[in-house]
Amino acid sequence: MGWTFKLHGGIAAVLGIVLLVLTALTWLPGALPLPGAKWLMAGVVVLLFPIFISALVRVFLTRADRQAVLMAFRCLPGRVQIGLAAACMSGVAMMILSTAGEENLQSAEVRDGRYFAFDTTAHSRGTIEVSLSQYQAVLESDQRSMLAIPGMLFVGAAYFVLAAGELRRADLRPKSS
């Protein structure tokens, strides 16, 4: 596998794991790990699209089917396989736990010293006033999904790039007759 595949996959894996760790930190009691996460989300979006799209392009350029990509992933070292699988499974678990505990509130905001959130229940859709504790719970829930989804996409990009690198290496290997 070429060094560009390793670098691309490594950057995607590290960014994904960092975002998943930050997601896990939102469950700790106390203040949010990153209360002003607007700069973080802007950075994530700026990095996510080029890394993820180029990973998809790299795997599509191999012209391999899903089975071949899976087999190429299985050719990676065991630690890499286990690390990416653990990151993916932890991201899925955090998303499931996060959505299971939601109270149909999202998009918390402060207006004139009062706390509001958007209620998504079917019969009472709209912005409602909430308590400070509900406001903080909604902020943490929003932050979980804003960190976990890109984290899992970065891990997926690492999977695609590293599998494409293995496919490329197998294609370039001299054929023995």
PDB file of C-alpha atoms in Angstrom, residues 4-157:
ATOM      1  CA  THR A   4      -0.635   8.338   0.507  1.00  0.00           C
ATOM      2  CA  PHE A   5      -3.220   5.685   1.374  1.00  0.00           C
ATOM      3  CA  LYS A   6      -1.663   5.204   4.800  1.00  0.00           C
ATOM      4  CA  LEU A   7      -1.520   8.955   5.442  1.00  0.00           C
ATOM      5  CA  HIS A   8      -5.080   9.548   4.218  1.00  0.00           C
ATOM      6  CA  GLY A   9      -6.439   6.591   6.210  1.00  0.00           C
ATOM      7  CA  GLY A  10      -4.466   7.548   9.307  1.00  0.00           C
ATOM      8  CA  ILE A  11      -5.691  11.141   9.286  1.00  0.00           C
ATOM      9  CA  ALA A  12      -9.286   9.996   8.810  1.00  0.00           C
ATOM     10  CA  ALA A  13      -9.003   7.397  11.587  1.00  0.00           C
ATOM     11  CA  VAL A  14      -7.417   9.818  14.069  1.00  0.00           C
ATOM     12  CA  LEU A  15      -9.990  12.532  13.391  1.00  0.00           C
ATOM     13  CA  GLY A  16     -12.805  10.003  13.738  1.00  0.00           C
ATOM     14  CA  ILE A  17     -11.488   8.642  17.024  1.00  0.00           C
ATOM     15  CA  VAL A  18     -10.966  12.157  18.428  1.00  0.00           C
ATOM     16  CA  LEU A  19     -14.562  13.088  17.596  1.00  0.00           C
ATOM     17  CA  LEU A  20     -15.865   9.864  19.122  1.00  0.00           C
ATOM     18  CA  VAL A  21     -13.878  10.511  22.315  1.00  0.00           C
ATOM     19  CA  LEU A  22     -15.342  14.022  22.470  1.00  0.00           C
ATOM     20  CA  THR A  23     -18.785  12.455  22.014  1.00  0.00           C
ATOM     21  CA  ALA A  24     -18.153  10.152  24.956  1.00  0.00           C
ATOM     22  CA  LEU A  25     -17.053  13.134  27.067  1.00  0.00           C
ATOM     23  CA  THR A  26     -20.508  14.696  26.736  1.00  0.00           C
ATOM     24  CA  TRP A  27     -21.859  12.002  29.078  1.00  0.00           C
ATOM     25  CA  LEU A  28     -19.564  13.036  31.920  1.00  0.00           C
ATOM     26  CA  PRO A  29     -21.220  15.137  34.599  1.00  0.00           C
ATOM     27  CA  GLY A  30     -20.476  18.829  34.643  1.00  0.00           C
ATOM     28  CA  ALA A  31     -19.932  21.357  31.901  1.00  0.00           C
ATOM     29  CA  LEU A  32     -19.803  20.408  28.258  1.00  0.00           C
ATOM     30  CA  PRO A  33     -16.329  19.584  26.959  1.00  0.00           C
ATOM     31  CA  LEU A  34     -16.573  22.226  24.237  1.00  0.00           C
ATOM     32  CA  PRO A  35     -19.298  24.745  25.039  1.00  0.00           C
ATOM     33  CA  GLY A  36     -18.577  27.010  22.046  1.00  0.00           C
ATOM     34  CA  ALA A  37     -18.293  24.267  19.459  1.00  0.00           C
ATOM     35  CA  LYS A  38     -19.116  26.442  16.441  1.00  0.00           C
ATOM     36  CA  TRP A  39     -15.432  26.696  15.482  1.00  0.00           C
ATOM     37  CA  LEU A  40     -15.036  22.945  15.988  1.00  0.00           C
ATOM     38  CA  MET A  41     -17.986  22.094  13.755  1.00  0.00           C
ATOM     39  CA  ALA A  42     -16.756  24.480  11.060  1.00  0.00           C
ATOM     40  CA  GLY A  43     -13.382  22.735  11.131  1.00  0.00           C
ATOM     41  CA  VAL A  44     -15.017  19.308  11.042  1.00  0.00           C
ATOM     42  CA  VAL A  45     -17.115  20.234   8.008  1.00  0.00           C
ATOM     43  CA  VAL A  46     -14.124  21.743   6.211  1.00  0.00           C
ATOM     44  CA  LEU A  47     -12.119  18.550   6.783  1.00  0.00           C
ATOM     45  CA  LEU A  48     -14.910  15.986   6.446  1.00  0.00           C
ATOM     46  CA  PHE A  49     -16.036  16.631   2.917  1.00  0.00           C
ATOM     47  CA  PRO A  50     -12.648  16.483   1.165  1.00  0.00           C
ATOM     48  CA  ILE A  51     -11.458  13.508   3.226  1.00  0.00           C
ATOM     49  CA  PHE A  52     -14.673  11.501   2.868  1.00  0.00           C
ATOM     50  CA  ILE A  53     -15.305  12.323  -0.800  1.00  0.00           C
ATOM     51  CA  SER A  54     -11.713  11.553  -1.787  1.00  0.00           C
ATOM     52  CA  ALA A  55     -11.952   8.255   0.127  1.00  0.00           C
ATOM     53  CA  LEU A  56     -15.055   7.330  -1.845  1.00  0.00           C
ATOM     54  CA  VAL A  57     -13.367   8.335  -5.101  1.00  0.00           C
ATOM     55  CA  ARG A  58     -10.345   6.203  -4.256  1.00  0.00           C
ATOM     56  CA  VAL A  59     -12.459   3.133  -3.574  1.00  0.00           C
ATOM     57  CA  PHE A  60     -14.592   3.710  -6.693  1.00  0.00           C
ATOM     58  CA  LEU A  61     -11.460   4.013  -8.841  1.00  0.00           C
ATOM     59  CA  THR A  62     -10.517   0.473  -7.852  1.00  0.00           C
ATOM     60  CA  ARG A  63     -13.738  -0.720  -9.539  1.00  0.00           C
ATOM     61  CA  ALA A  64     -14.126  -3.391  -6.898  1.00  0.00           C
ATOM     62  CA  ASP A  65     -17.403  -4.716  -5.578  1.00  0.00           C
ATOM     63  CA  ARG A  66     -18.366  -4.688  -1.899  1.00  0.00           C
ATOM     64  CA  GLN A  67     -17.113  -8.223  -1.337  1.00  0.00           C
ATOM     65  CA  ALA A  68     -13.672  -7.374  -2.742  1.00  0.00           C
ATOM     66  CA  VAL A  69     -13.469  -4.257  -0.557  1.00  0.00           C
ATOM     67  CA  LEU A  70     -14.368  -6.324   2.509  1.00  0.00           C
ATOM     68  CA  MET A  71     -11.756  -8.942   1.606  1.00  0.00           C
ATOM     69  CA  ALA A  72      -9.158  -6.192   1.118  1.00  0.00           C
ATOM     70  CA  PHE A  73      -9.999  -4.803   4.553  1.00  0.00           C
ATOM     71  CA  ARG A  74      -9.460  -8.260   6.007  1.00  0.00           C
ATOM     72  CA  CYS A  75      -5.927  -8.204   4.567  1.00  0.00           C
ATOM     73  CA  LEU A  76      -5.026  -5.251   6.792  1.00  0.00           C
ATOM     74  CA  PRO A  77      -3.120  -5.898  10.026  1.00  0.00           C
ATOM     75  CA  GLY A  78      -5.282  -7.173  12.876  1.00  0.00           C
ATOM     76  CA  ARG A  79      -4.734  -4.096  15.059  1.00  0.00           C
ATOM     77  CA  VAL A  80      -5.995  -1.807  12.312  1.00  0.00           C
ATOM     78  CA  GLN A  81      -9.054  -3.981  11.746  1.00  0.00           C
ATOM     79  CA  ILE A  82      -9.846  -4.148  15.453  1.00  0.00           C
ATOM     80  CA  GLY A  83      -9.258  -0.420  15.951  1.00  0.00           C
ATOM     81  CA  LEU A  84     -11.548   0.641  13.116  1.00  0.00           C
ATOM     82  CA  ALA A  85     -14.207  -1.911  14.066  1.00  0.00           C
ATOM     83  CA  ALA A  86     -14.124  -0.786  17.714  1.00  0.00           C
ATOM     84  CA  ALA A  87     -14.379   2.868  16.703  1.00  0.00           C
ATOM     85  CA  CYS A  88     -17.300   2.130  14.408  1.00  0.00           C
ATOM     86  CA  MET A  89     -19.139   0.028  16.992  1.00  0.00           C
ATOM     87  CA  SER A  90     -18.611   2.615  19.734  1.00  0.00           C
ATOM     88  CA  GLY A  91     -19.953   5.325  17.422  1.00  0.00           C
ATOM     89  CA  VAL A  92     -23.037   3.261  16.635  1.00  0.00           C
ATOM     90  CA  ALA A  93     -23.566   2.506  20.333  1.00  0.00           C
ATOM     91  CA  MET A  94     -23.260   6.181  21.269  1.00  0.00           C
ATOM     92  CA  MET A  95     -25.756   7.183  18.576  1.00  0.00           C
ATOM     93  CA  ILE A  96     -28.238   4.539  19.731  1.00  0.00           C
ATOM     94  CA  LEU A  97     -27.877   5.558  23.379  1.00  0.00           C
ATOM     95  CA  SER A  98     -28.147   9.222  22.471  1.00  0.00           C
ATOM     96  CA  THR A  99     -31.328   8.843  20.429  1.00  0.00           C
ATOM     97  CA  ALA A 100     -32.920   6.471  22.948  1.00  0.00           C
ATOM     98  CA  GLY A 101     -32.675   9.043  25.728  1.00  0.00           C
ATOM     99  CA  GLU A 102     -33.968  12.049  23.786  1.00  0.00           C
ATOM    100  CA  GLU A 103     -37.145  13.803  24.872  1.00  0.00           C
ATOM    101  CA  ASN A 104     -38.004  15.124  21.381  1.00  0.00           C
ATOM    102  CA  LEU A 105     -36.250  18.420  22.101  1.00  0.00           C
ATOM    103  CA  GLN A 106     -33.489  19.927  19.980  1.00  0.00           C
ATOM    104  CA  SER A 107     -31.838  23.215  18.991  1.00  0.00           C
ATOM    105  CA  ALA A 108     -31.548  24.786  22.439  1.00  0.00           C
ATOM    106  CA  GLU A 109     -31.060  28.537  22.610  1.00  0.00           C
ATOM    107  CA  VAL A 110     -31.131  31.424  25.080  1.00  0.00           C
ATOM    108  CA  ARG A 111     -33.320  34.485  24.448  1.00  0.00           C
ATOM    109  CA  ASP A 112     -33.576  37.322  26.957  1.00  0.00           C
ATOM    110  CA  GLY A 113     -32.237  35.135  29.768  1.00  0.00           C
ATOM    111  CA  ARG A 114     -34.833  32.411  29.141  1.00  0.00           C
ATOM    112  CA  TYR A 115     -34.143  28.953  27.753  1.00  0.00           C
ATOM    113  CA  PHE A 116     -35.922  27.588  24.687  1.00  0.00           C
ATOM    114  CA  ALA A 117     -35.803  24.382  22.668  1.00  0.00           C
ATOM    115  CA  PHE A 118     -37.610  23.111  19.609  1.00  0.00           C
ATOM    116  CA  ASP A 119     -40.141  20.393  20.445  1.00  0.00           C
ATOM    117  CA  THR A 120     -40.467  17.770  17.699  1.00  0.00           C
ATOM    118  CA  THR A 121     -43.407  15.786  19.034  1.00  0.00           C
ATOM    119  CA  ALA A 122     -46.130  15.190  16.476  1.00  0.00           C
ATOM    120  CA  HIS A 123     -48.971  17.218  18.020  1.00  0.00           C
ATOM    121  CA  SER A 124     -47.113  20.083  19.668  1.00  0.00           C
ATOM    122  CA  ARG A 125     -44.410  21.020  17.167  1.00  0.00           C
ATOM    123  CA  GLY A 126     -42.730  24.361  17.898  1.00  0.00           C
ATOM    124  CA  THR A 127     -40.405  26.271  20.184  1.00  0.00           C
ATOM    125  CA  ILE A 128     -41.105  25.893  23.896  1.00  0.00           C
ATOM    126  CA  GLU A 129     -39.572  27.317  27.053  1.00  0.00           C
ATOM    127  CA  VAL A 130     -37.527  24.816  29.073  1.00  0.00           C
ATOM    128  CA  SER A 131     -35.711  24.765  32.399  1.00  0.00           C
ATOM    129  CA  LEU A 132     -31.957  25.222  32.712  1.00  0.00           C
ATOM    130  CA  SER A 133     -31.408  21.498  33.289  1.00  0.00           C
ATOM    131  CA  GLN A 134     -33.469  20.599  30.200  1.00  0.00           C
ATOM    132  CA  TYR A 135     -31.576  23.248  28.217  1.00  0.00           C
ATOM    133  CA  GLN A 136     -28.239  21.707  29.191  1.00  0.00           C
ATOM    134  CA  ALA A 137     -29.500  18.190  28.403  1.00  0.00           C
ATOM    135  CA  VAL A 138     -30.619  19.327  24.943  1.00  0.00           C
ATOM    136  CA  LEU A 139     -27.248  21.019  24.340  1.00  0.00           C
ATOM    137  CA  GLU A 140     -25.406  17.821  25.273  1.00  0.00           C
ATOM    138  CA  SER A 141     -27.674  15.716  23.073  1.00  0.00           C
ATOM    139  CA  ASP A 142     -27.210  18.069  20.119  1.00  0.00           C
ATOM    140  CA  GLN A 143     -23.467  18.056  20.651  1.00  0.00           C
ATOM    141  CA  ARG A 144     -23.404  14.246  20.789  1.00  0.00           C
ATOM    142  CA  SER A 145     -24.970  13.887  17.385  1.00  0.00           C
ATOM    143  CA  MET A 146     -22.907  16.735  15.918  1.00  0.00           C
ATOM    144  CA  LEU A 147     -19.740  14.944  17.014  1.00  0.00           C
ATOM    145  CA  ALA A 148     -20.682  11.271  16.599  1.00  0.00           C
ATOM    146  CA  ILE A 149     -21.965  11.402  13.023  1.00  0.00           C
ATOM    147  CA  PRO A 150     -18.865  13.057  11.533  1.00  0.00           C
ATOM    148  CA  GLY A 151     -16.724  10.802  13.723  1.00  0.00           C
ATOM    149  CA  MET A 152     -18.293   7.712  12.213  1.00  0.00           C
ATOM    150  CA  LEU A 153     -17.958   9.191   8.713  1.00  0.00           C
ATOM    151  CA  PHE A 154     -14.238   9.760   9.308  1.00  0.00           C
ATOM    152  CA  VAL A 155     -13.868   6.158  10.492  1.00  0.00           C
ATOM    153  CA  GLY A 156     -15.753   5.025   7.386  1.00  0.00           C
ATOM    154  CA  ALA A 157     -13.404   7.094   5.232  1.00  0.00           C
TER     155      ALA A 157
END
